[in-house]
Short mmCIF file of C-alpha atoms in Angstrom, two decimals:
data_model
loop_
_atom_site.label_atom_id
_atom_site.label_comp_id
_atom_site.label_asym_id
_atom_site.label_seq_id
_atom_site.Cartn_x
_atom_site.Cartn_y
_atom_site.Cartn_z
CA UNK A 1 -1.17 2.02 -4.12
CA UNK A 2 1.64 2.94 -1.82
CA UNK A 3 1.42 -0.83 -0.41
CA UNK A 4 2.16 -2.39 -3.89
CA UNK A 5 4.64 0.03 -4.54
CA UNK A 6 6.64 -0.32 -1.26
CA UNK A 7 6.31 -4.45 -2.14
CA UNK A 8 8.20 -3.15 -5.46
CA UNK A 9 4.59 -4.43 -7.36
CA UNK A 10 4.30 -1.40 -9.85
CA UNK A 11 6.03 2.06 -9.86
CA UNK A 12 5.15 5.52 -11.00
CA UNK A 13 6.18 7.73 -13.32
CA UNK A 14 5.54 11.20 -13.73
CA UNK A 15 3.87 12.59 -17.06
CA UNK A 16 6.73 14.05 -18.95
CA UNK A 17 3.93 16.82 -20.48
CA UNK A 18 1.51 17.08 -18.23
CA UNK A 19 2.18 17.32 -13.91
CA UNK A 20 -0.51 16.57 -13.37
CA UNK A 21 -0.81 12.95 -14.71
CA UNK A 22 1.27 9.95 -12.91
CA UNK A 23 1.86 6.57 -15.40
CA UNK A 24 1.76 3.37 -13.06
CA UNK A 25 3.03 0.41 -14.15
CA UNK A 26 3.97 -3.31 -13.54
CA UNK A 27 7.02 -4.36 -12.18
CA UNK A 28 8.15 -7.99 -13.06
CA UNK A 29 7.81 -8.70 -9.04
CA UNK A 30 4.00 -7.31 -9.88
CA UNK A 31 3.26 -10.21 -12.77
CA UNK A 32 4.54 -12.55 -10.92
CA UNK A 33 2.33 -11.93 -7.97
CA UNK A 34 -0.52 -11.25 -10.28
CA UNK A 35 0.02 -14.97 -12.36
CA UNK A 36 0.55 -16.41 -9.03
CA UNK A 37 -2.82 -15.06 -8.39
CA UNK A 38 -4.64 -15.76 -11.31
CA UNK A 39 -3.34 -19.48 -11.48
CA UNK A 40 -4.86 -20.18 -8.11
CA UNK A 41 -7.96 -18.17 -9.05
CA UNK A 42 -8.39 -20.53 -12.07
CA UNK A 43 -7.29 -23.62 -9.85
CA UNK A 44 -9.91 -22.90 -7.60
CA UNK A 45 -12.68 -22.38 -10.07
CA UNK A 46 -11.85 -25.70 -11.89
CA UNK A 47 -12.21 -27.40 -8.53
CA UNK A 48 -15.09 -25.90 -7.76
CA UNK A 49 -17.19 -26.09 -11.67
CA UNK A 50 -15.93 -28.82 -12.84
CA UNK A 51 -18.04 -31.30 -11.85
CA UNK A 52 -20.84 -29.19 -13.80
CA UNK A 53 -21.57 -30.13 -17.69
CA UNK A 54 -20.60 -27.33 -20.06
CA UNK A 55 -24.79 -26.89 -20.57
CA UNK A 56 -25.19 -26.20 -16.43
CA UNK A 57 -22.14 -24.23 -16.28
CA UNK A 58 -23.86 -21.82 -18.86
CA UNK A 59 -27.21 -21.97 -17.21
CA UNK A 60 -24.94 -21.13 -13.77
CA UNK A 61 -23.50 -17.93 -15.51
CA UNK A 62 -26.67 -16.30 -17.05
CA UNK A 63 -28.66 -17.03 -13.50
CA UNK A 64 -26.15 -15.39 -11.48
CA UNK A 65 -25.98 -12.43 -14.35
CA UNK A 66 -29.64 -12.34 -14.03
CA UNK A 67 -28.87 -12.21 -10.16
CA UNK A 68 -25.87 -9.57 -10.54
CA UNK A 69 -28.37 -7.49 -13.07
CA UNK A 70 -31.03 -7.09 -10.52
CA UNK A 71 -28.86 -6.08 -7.75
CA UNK A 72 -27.82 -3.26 -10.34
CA UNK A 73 -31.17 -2.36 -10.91
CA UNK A 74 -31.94 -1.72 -6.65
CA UNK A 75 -28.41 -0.69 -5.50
CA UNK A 76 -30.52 1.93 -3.04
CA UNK A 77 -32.88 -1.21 -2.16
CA UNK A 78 -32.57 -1.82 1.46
CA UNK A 79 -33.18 -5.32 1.38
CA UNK A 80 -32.56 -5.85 5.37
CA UNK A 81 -34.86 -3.12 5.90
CA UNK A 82 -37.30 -4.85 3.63
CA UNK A 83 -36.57 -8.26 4.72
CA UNK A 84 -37.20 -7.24 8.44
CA UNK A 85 -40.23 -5.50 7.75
CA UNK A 86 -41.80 -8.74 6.21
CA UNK A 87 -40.61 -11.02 8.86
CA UNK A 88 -42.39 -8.96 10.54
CA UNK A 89 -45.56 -9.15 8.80
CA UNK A 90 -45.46 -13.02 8.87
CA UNK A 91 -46.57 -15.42 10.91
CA UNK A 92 -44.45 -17.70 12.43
#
């Protein structure tokens, strides 16, 4: 946070009732950086979907929340661990 403040990106104001709470907001320097951001980030994703059909682009999103989902479900998985052990086991 100190970073983006020292760039003049957001500042901070102290709570007015409470000490122990600091606001932190946008500057105008901070949306700019933040549309310049966004507008390359959308840039980017057009170049890189668009030559998908609306149907595969939605069949693109629910496997990779399927994906997303199961990494969720084994955050404490080991899969290296796992992965070496089978290699391993196999073989080649």
């Amino acid at each position: 946070m100190h970073k983006l403040e020292s760039k003049h990106y957001i500042n901070r104001r102290p709570d007015h009732h409470d000490r122990r709470i600091t606001h932190v907001f946008i500057t105008a320097a901070g949306r700019a950086v933040l549309k310049e951001a966004l507008d390359g980030r959308n840039e980017f994703t057009e170049t890189l979907f668009g030559s998908l059909t609306p149907d595969e682009q939605q069949a693109l999103n629910e496997l990779l929340n399927k994906l997303e989902d199961t990494l969720a479900d084994t955050q404490h998985f080991d899969f290296m661990a796992e992965f070496t052990k089978r290699l391993a086991q196999t073989k080649l």
